[in-house]
Every structure is written in structure tokens, then in C-alpha cells.
Short mmCIF file of N, CA and C in Angstrom, two decimals:
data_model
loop_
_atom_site.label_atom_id
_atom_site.label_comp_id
_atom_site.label_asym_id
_atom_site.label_seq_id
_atom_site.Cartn_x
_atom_site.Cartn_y
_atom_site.Cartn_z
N UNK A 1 1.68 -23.62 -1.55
CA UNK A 1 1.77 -24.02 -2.94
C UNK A 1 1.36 -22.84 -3.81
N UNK A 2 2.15 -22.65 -4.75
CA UNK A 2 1.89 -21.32 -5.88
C UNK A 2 0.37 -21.49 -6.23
N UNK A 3 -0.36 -20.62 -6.36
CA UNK A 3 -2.16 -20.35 -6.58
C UNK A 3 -1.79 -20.43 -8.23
N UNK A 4 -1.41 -21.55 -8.73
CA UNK A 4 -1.71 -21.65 -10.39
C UNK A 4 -2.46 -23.01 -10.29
N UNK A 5 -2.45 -23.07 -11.79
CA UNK A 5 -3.45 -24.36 -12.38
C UNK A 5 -2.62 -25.91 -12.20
N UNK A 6 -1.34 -25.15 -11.91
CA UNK A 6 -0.01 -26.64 -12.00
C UNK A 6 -0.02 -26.76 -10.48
N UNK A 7 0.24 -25.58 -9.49
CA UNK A 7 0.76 -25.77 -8.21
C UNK A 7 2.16 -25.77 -8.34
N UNK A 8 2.74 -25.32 -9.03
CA UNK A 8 4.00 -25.64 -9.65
C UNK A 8 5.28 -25.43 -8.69
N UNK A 9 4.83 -24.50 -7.84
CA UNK A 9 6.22 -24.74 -6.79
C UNK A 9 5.63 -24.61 -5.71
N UNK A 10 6.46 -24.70 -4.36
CA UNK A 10 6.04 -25.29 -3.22
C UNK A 10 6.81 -24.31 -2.46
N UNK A 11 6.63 -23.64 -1.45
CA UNK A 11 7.56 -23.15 0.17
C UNK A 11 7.08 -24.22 1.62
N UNK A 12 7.77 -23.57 2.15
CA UNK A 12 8.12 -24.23 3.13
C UNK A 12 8.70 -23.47 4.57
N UNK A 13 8.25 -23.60 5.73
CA UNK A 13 8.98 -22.53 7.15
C UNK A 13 9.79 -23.77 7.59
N UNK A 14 10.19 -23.63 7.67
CA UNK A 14 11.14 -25.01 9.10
C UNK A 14 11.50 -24.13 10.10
N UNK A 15 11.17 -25.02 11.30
CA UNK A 15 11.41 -23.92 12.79
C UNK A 15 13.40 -24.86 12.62
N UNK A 16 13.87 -23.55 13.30
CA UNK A 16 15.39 -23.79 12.95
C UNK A 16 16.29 -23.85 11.68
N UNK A 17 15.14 -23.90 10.48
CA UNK A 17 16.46 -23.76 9.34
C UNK A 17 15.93 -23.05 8.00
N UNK A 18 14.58 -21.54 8.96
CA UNK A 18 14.29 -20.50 7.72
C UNK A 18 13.12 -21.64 6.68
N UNK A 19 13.42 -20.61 5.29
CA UNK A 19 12.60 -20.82 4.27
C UNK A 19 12.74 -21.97 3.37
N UNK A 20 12.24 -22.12 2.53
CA UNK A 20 12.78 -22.77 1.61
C UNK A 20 11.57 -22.83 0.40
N UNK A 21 12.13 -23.13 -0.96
CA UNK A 21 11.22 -23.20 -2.10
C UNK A 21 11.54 -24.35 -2.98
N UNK A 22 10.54 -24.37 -3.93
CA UNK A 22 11.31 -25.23 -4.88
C UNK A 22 11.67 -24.51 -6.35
N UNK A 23 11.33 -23.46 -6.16
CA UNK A 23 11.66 -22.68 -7.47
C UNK A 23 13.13 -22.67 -7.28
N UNK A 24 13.38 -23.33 -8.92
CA UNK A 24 14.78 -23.05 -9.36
C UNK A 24 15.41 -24.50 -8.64
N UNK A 25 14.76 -25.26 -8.14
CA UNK A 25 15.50 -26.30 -7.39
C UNK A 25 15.74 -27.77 -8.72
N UNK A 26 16.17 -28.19 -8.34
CA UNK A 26 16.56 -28.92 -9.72
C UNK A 26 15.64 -30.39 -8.39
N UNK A 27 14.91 -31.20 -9.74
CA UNK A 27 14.41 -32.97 -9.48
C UNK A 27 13.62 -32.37 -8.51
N UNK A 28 13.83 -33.41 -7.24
CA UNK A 28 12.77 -32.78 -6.03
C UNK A 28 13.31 -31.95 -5.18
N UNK A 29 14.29 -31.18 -5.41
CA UNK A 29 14.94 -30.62 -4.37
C UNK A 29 14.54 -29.41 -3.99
N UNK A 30 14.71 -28.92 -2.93
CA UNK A 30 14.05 -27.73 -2.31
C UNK A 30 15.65 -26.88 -2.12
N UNK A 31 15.61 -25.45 -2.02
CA UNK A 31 16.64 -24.38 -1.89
C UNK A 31 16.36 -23.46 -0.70
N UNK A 32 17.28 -23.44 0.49
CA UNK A 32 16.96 -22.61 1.20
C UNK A 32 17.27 -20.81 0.96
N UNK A 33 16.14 -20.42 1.37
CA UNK A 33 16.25 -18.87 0.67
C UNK A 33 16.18 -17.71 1.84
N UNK A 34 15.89 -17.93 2.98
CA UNK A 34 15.87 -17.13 4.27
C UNK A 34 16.04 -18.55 5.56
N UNK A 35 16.96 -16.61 6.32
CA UNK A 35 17.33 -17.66 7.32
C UNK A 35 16.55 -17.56 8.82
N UNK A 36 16.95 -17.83 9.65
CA UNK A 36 16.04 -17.44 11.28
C UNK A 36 15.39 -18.87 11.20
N UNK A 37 14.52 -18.89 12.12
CA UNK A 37 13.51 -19.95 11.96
C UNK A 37 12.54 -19.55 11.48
N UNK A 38 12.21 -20.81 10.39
CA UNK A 38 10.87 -19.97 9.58
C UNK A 38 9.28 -20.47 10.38
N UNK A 39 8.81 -19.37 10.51
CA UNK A 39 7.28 -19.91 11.14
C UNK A 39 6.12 -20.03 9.95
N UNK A 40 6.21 -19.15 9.41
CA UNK A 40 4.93 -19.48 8.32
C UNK A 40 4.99 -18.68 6.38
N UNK A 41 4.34 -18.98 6.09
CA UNK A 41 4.96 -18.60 4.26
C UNK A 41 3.37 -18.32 3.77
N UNK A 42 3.20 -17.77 2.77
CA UNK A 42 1.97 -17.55 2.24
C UNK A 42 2.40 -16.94 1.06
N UNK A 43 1.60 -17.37 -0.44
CA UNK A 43 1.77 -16.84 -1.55
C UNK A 43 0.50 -15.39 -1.69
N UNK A 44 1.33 -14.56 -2.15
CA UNK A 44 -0.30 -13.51 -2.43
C UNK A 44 -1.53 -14.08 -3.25
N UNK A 45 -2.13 -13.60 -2.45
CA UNK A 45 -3.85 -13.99 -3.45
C UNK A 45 -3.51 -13.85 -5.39
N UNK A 46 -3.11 -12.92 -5.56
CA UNK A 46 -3.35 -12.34 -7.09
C UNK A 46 -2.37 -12.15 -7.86
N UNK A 47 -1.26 -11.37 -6.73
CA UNK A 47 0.28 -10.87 -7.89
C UNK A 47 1.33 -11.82 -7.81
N UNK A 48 1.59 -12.08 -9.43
CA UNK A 48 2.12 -13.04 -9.60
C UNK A 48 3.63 -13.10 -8.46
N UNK A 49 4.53 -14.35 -7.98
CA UNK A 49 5.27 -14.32 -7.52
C UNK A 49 5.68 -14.02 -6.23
N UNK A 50 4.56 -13.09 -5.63
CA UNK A 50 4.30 -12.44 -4.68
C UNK A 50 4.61 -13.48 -3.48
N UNK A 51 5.53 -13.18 -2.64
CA UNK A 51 5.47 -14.26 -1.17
C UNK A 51 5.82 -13.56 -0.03
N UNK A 52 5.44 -14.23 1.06
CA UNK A 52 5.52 -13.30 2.40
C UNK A 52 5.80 -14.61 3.38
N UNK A 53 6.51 -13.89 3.87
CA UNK A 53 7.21 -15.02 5.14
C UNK A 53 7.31 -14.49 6.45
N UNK A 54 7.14 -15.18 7.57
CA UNK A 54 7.49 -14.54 9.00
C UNK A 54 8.78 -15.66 9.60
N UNK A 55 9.74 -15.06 10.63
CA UNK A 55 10.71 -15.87 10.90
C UNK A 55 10.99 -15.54 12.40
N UNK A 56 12.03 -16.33 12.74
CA UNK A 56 12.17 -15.09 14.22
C UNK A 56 13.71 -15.94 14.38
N UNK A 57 14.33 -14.95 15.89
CA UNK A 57 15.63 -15.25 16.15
C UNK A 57 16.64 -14.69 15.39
N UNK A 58 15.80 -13.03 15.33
CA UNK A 58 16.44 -12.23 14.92
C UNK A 58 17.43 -11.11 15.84
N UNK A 59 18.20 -10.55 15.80
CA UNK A 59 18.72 -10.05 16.40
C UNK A 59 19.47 -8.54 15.65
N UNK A 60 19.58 -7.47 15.98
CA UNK A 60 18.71 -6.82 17.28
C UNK A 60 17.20 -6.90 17.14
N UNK A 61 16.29 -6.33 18.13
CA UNK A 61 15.26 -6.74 18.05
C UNK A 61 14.20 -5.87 17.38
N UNK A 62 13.44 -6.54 16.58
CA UNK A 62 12.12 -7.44 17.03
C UNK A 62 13.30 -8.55 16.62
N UNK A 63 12.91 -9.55 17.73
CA UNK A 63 13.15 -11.16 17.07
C UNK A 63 12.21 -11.95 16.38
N UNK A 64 11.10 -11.80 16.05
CA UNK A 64 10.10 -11.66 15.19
C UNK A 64 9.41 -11.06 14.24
N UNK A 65 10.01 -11.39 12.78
CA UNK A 65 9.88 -10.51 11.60
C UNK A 65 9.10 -10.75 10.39
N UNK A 66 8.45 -9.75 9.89
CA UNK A 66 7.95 -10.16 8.16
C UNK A 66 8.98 -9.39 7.49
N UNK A 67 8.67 -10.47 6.07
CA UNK A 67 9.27 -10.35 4.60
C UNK A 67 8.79 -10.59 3.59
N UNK A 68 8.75 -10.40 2.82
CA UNK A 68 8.25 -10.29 1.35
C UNK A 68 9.48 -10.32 0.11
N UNK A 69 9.04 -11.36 -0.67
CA UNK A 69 9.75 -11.64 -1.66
C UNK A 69 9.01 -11.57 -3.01
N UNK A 70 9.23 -11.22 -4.06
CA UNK A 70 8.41 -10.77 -5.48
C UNK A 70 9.29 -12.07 -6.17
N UNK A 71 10.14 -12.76 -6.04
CA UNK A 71 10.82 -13.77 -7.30
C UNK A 71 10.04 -15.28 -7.01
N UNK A 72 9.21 -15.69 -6.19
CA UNK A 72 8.79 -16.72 -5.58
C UNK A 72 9.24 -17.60 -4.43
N UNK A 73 10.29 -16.40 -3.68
CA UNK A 73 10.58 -16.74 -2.60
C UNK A 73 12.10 -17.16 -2.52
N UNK A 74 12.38 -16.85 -3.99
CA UNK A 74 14.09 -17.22 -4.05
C UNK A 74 14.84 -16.37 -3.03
N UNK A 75 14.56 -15.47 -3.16
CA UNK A 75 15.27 -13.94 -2.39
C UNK A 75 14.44 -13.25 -1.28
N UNK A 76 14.72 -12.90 0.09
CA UNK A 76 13.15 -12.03 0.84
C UNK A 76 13.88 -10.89 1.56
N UNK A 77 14.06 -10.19 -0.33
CA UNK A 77 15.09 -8.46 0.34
C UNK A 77 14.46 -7.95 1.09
N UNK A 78 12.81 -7.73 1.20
CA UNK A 78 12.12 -6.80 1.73
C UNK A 78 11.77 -7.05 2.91
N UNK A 79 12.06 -6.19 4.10
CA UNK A 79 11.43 -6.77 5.85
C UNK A 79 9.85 -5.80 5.53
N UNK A 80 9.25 -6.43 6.06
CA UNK A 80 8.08 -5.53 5.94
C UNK A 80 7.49 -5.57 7.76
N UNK A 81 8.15 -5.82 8.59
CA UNK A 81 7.22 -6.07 9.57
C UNK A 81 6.91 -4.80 10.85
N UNK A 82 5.38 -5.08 10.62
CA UNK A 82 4.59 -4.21 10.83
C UNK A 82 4.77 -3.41 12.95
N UNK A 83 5.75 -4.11 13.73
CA UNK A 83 5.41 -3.82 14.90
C UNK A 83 7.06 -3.85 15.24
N UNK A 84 7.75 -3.18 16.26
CA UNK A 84 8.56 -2.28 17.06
C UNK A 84 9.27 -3.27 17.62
N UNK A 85 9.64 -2.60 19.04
CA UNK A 85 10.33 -3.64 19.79
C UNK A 85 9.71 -3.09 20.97
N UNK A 86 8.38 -2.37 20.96
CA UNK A 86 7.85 -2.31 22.36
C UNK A 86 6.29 -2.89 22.22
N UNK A 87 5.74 -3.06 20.83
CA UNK A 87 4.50 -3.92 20.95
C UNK A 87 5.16 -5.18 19.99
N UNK A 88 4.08 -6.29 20.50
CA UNK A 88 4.05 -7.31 19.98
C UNK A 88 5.32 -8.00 19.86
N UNK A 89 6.43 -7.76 21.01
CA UNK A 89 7.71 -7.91 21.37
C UNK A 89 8.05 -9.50 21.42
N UNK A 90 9.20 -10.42 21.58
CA UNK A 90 9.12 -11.52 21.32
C UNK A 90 9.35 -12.75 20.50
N UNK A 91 10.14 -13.56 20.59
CA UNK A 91 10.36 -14.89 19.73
C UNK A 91 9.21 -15.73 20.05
N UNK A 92 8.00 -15.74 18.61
CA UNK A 92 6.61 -16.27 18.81
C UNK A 92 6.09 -16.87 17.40
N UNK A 93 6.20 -17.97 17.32
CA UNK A 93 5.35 -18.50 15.38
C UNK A 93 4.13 -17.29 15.17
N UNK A 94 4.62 -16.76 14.36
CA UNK A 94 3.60 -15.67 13.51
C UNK A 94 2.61 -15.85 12.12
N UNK A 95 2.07 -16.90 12.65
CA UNK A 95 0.96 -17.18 11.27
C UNK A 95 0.72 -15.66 10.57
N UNK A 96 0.45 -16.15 8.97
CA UNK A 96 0.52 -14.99 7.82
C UNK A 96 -0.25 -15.51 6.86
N UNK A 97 -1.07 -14.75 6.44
CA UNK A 97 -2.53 -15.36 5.67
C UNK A 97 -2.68 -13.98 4.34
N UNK A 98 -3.26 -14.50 3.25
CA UNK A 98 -3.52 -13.38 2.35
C UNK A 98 -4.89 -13.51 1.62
N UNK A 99 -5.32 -12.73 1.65
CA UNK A 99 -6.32 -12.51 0.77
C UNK A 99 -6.67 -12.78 -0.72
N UNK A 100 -7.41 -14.04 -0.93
CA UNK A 100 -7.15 -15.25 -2.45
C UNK A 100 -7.50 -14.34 -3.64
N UNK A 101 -8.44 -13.79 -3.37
CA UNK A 101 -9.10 -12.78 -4.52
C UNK A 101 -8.58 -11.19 -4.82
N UNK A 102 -7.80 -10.71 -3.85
CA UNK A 102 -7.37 -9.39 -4.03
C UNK A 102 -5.93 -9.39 -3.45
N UNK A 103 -4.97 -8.61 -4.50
CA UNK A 103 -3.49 -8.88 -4.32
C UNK A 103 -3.07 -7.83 -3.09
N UNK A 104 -2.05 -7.64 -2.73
CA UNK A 104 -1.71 -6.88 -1.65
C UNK A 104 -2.31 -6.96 0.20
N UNK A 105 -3.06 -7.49 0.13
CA UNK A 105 -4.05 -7.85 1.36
C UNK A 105 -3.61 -8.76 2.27
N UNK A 106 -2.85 -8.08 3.26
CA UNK A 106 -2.12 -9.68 4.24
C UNK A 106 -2.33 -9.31 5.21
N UNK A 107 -2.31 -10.31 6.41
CA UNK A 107 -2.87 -10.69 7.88
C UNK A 107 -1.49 -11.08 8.16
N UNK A 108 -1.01 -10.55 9.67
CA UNK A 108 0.10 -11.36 10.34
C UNK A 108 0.11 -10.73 11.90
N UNK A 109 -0.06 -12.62 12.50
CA UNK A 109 -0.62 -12.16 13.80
C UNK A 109 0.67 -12.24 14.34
N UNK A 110 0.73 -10.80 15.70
CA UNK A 110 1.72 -10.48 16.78
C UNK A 110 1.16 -11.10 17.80
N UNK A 111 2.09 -10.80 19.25
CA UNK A 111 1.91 -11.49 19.89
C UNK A 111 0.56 -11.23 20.94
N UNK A 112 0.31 -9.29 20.03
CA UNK A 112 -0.34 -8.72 20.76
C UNK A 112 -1.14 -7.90 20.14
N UNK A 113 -1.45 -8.34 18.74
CA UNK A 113 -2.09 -7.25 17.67
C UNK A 113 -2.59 -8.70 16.51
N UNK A 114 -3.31 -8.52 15.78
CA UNK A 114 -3.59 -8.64 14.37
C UNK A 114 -3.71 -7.76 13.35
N UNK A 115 -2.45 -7.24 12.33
CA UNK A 115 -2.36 -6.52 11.64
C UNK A 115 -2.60 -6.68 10.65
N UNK A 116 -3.02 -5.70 9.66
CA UNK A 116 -3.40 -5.97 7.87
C UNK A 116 -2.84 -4.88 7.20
N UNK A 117 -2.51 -5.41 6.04
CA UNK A 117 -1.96 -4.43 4.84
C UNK A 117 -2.75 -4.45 3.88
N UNK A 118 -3.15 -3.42 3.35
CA UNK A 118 -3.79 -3.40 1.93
C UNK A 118 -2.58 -2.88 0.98
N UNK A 119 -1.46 -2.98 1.67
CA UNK A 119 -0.42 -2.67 0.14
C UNK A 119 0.79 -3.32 0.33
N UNK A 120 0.25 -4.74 0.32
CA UNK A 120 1.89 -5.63 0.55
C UNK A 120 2.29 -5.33 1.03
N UNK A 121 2.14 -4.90 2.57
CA UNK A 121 3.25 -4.78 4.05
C UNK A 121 4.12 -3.43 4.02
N UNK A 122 3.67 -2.62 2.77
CA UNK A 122 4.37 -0.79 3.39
C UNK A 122 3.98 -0.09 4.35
N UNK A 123 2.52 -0.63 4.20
CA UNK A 123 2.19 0.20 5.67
C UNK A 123 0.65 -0.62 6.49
N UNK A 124 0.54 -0.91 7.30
CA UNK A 124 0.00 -1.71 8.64
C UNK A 124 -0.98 -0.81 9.07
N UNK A 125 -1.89 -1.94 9.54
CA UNK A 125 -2.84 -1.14 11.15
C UNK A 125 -3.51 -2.49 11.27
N UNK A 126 -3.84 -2.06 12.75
CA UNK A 126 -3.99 -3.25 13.83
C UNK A 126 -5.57 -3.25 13.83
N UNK A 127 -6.02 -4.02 13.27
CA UNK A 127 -7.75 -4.35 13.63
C UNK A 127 -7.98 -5.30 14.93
N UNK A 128 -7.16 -5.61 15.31
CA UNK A 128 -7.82 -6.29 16.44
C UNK A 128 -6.60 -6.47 17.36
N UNK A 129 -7.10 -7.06 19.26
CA UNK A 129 -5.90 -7.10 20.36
C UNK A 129 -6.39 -8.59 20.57
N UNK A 130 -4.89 -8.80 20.90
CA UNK A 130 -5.31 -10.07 21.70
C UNK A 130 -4.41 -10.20 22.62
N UNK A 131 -3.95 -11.44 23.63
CA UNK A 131 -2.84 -11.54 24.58
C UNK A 131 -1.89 -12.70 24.02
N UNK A 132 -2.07 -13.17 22.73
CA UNK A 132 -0.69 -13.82 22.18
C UNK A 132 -1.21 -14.14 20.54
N UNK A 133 -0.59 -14.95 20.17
CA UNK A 133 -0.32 -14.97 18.51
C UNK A 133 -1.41 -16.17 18.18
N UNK A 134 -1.55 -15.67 17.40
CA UNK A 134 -2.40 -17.06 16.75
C UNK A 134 -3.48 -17.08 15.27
N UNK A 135 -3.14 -18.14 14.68
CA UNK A 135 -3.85 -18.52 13.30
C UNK A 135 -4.72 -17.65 12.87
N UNK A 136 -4.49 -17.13 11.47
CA UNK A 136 -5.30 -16.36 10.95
C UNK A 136 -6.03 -17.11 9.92
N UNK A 137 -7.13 -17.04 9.15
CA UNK A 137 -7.55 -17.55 7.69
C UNK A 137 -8.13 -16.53 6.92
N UNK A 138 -8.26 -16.96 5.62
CA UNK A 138 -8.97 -15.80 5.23
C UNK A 138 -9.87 -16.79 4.13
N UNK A 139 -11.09 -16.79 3.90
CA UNK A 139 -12.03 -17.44 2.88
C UNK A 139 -11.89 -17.32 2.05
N UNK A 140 -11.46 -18.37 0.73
CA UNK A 140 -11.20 -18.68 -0.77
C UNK A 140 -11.91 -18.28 -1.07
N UNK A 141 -13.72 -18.11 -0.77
CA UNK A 141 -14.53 -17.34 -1.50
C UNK A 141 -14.75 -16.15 -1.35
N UNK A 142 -14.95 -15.11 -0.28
CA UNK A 142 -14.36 -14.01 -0.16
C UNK A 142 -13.69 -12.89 0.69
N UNK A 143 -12.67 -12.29 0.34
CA UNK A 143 -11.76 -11.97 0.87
C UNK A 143 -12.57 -11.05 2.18
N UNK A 144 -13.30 -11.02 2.33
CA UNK A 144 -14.07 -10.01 3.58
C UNK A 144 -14.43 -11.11 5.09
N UNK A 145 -13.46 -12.01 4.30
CA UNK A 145 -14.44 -12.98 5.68
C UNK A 145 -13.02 -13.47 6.51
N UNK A 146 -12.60 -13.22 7.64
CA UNK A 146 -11.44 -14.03 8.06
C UNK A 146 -11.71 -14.01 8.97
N UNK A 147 -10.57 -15.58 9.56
CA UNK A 147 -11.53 -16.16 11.05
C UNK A 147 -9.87 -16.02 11.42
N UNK A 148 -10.20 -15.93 12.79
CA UNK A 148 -9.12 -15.91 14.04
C UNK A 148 -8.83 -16.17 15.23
N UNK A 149 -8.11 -17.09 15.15
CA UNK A 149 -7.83 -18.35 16.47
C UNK A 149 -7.10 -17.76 17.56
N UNK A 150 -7.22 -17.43 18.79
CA UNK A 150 -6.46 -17.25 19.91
C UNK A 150 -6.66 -17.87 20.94
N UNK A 151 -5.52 -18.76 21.57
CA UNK A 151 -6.32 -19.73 22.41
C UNK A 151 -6.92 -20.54 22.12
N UNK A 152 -8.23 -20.83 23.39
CA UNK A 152 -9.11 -21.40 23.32
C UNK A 152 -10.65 -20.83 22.31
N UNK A 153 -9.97 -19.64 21.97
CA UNK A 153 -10.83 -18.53 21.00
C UNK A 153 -10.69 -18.38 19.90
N UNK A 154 -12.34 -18.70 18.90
CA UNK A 154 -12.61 -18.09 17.49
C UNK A 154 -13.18 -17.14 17.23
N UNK A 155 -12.18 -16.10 16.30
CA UNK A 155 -13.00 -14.84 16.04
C UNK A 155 -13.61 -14.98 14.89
N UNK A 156 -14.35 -14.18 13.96
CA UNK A 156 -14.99 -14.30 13.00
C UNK A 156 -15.28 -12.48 12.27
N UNK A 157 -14.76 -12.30 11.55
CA UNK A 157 -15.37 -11.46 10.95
C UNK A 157 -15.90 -11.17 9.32
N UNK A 158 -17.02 -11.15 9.17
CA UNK A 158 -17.27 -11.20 7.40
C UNK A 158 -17.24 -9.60 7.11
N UNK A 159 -16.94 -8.84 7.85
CA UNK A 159 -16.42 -7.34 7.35
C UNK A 159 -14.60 -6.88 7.69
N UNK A 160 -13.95 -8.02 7.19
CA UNK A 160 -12.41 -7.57 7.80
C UNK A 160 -12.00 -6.53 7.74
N UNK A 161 -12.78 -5.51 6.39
CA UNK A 161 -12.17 -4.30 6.39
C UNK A 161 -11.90 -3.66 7.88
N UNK A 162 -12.82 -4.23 8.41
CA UNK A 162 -13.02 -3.13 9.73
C UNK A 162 -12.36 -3.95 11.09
N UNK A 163 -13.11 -4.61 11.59
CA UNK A 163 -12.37 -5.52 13.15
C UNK A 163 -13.12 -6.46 13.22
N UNK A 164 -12.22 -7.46 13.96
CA UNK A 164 -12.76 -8.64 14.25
C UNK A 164 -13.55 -8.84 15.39
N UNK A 165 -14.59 -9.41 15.05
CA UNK A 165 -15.74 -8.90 16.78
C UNK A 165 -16.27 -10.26 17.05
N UNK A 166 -16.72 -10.68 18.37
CA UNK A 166 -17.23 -12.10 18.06
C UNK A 166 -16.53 -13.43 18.78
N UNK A 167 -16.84 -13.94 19.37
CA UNK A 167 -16.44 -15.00 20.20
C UNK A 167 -17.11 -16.56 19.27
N UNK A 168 -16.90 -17.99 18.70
CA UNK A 168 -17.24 -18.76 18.86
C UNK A 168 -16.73 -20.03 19.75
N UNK A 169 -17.35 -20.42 19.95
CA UNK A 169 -16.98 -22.32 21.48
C UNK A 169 -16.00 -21.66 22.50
#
């Protein structure tokens, strides 16, 4: 849901039929705006419009991709995704998380990395390994704190700048 005072529009992943928004959709209707299967959507913390999407069942490969859209998700010209076709290889739901308080700041877990951008997905690095994909968060109160699910495993870090260290249950 858009980070305003209304909530005013809504996205959406559907596994098998891409993105979808409600911007620009007329009554209750939703508009599909990317295709692949969509795994996960996230509005930026701060800049207006700002959206980021992961999809997969792409072809050639990676079959697992980020994008970024600046209109609210009508359009997602931009691929931004951060890993090859020899790491983090794979058709895998790629949770994508952003940072509420500072714009540009996104998380999107591979199958074999957790990567971050501090500049809206131009350029990447991997703070942390793992052996498959899984849930990222990042704390509404502040952006230094994000937790990370793999498995049967919670990570925790309140210094994200740096890596995620830390086992909880």
C-alpha cells in the first residue's frame, strides 16, 4: 500500500500473472503492469512513486529478476537486478523490503546472497550468505534494524549498514 496518509493505491505480485496496481484503475479495479510471475512488490520508504518488484520465469537467464518503477508501478522499465546467472541462479520467490525512513535503501533476497542498495538498485553488494531465499524486514522505526528469515533461521541485525550476524530459535 502507497506510504501516504490515504493509502491511496495498492500493488499486488500474483505467482503466474506478474504485477498489478491500482493506480489509474478505474472503481475497484486493479491493472496489470508486469509480467512473469510476480513474487513480491514494495513501495520506497521516502521517494515519492518509487516501486520495486521481483518476478521470475524469465528467460534468458537469470529467471529471477528486480525492477523498479518511478510512476507507481504503472510501468517497471527499469531491471535493476543485482546477481548473474552464476550466483543466486534460479526460479525462487524473492522477497524485497525497503527502508521506511530513508529513500533509495532496498533489500532483495537471492537464493544465495542478501543484497542492498543504497541507490535504488544501480548498484548492489551482498551483506550476507545463505543457502536459499528468504523474508527480509526492515523496522518502521529505524532503518538500521532488519531481521532475516532463512529456513528454520532468524537473523537480526540493528547495524544493517554492515552484515547480518546472529542466530535467533
Amino acid at each position: 500500500i502507497r506510504p501516504d496518509a490515504t493509502g491511496s493505491i495498492s500493488l499486488g505480485a500474483l505467482q503466474d500473472n506478474g504485477s498489478y496496481t491500482t493506480a489509474t484503475a478505474s472503481g475497484l479495479g486493479w491493472k496489470g503492469t508486469q509480467g512473469g510471475d510476480g513474487w513480491d512488490v514494495a513501495y520506497d520508504g521516502t521517494i515519492a512513486g518509487q516501486v520495486y518488484c521481483t518476478s521470475g520465469f524469465w528467460s534468458p537467464a537469470p529467471c529471477t529478476r528486480v525492477w523498479r518503477s518511478t510512476n507507481e508501478g504503472l510501468t517497471f522499465p527499469t531491471e535493476i537486478t543485482p546477481w548473474g546467472t552464476t550466483s543466486d541462479a534460479g526460479c525462487y520467490l524473492s522477497p524485497i523490503a525497503t527502508d521506511p525512513s530513508t529513500g533509495g535503501i532496498v533489500y532483495v533476497s537471492g537464493s544465495q546472497n542478501l543484497w542492498q542498495s543504497f541507490n535504488s538498485g544501480s548498484t548492489w553488494r551482498i551483506i550476507s550468505t545463505f543457502a536459499r531465499a528468504g523474508h527480509v524486514s526492515v523496522s518502521g522505526t529505524t532503518g538500521n534494524c532488519v531481521v532475516f528469515a532463512a529456513g528454520s533461521q532468524v537473523f537480526v541485525s540493528t547495524g544493517s549498514y554492515g552484515t547480518l550476524a546472529g542466530t535467533i530459535g
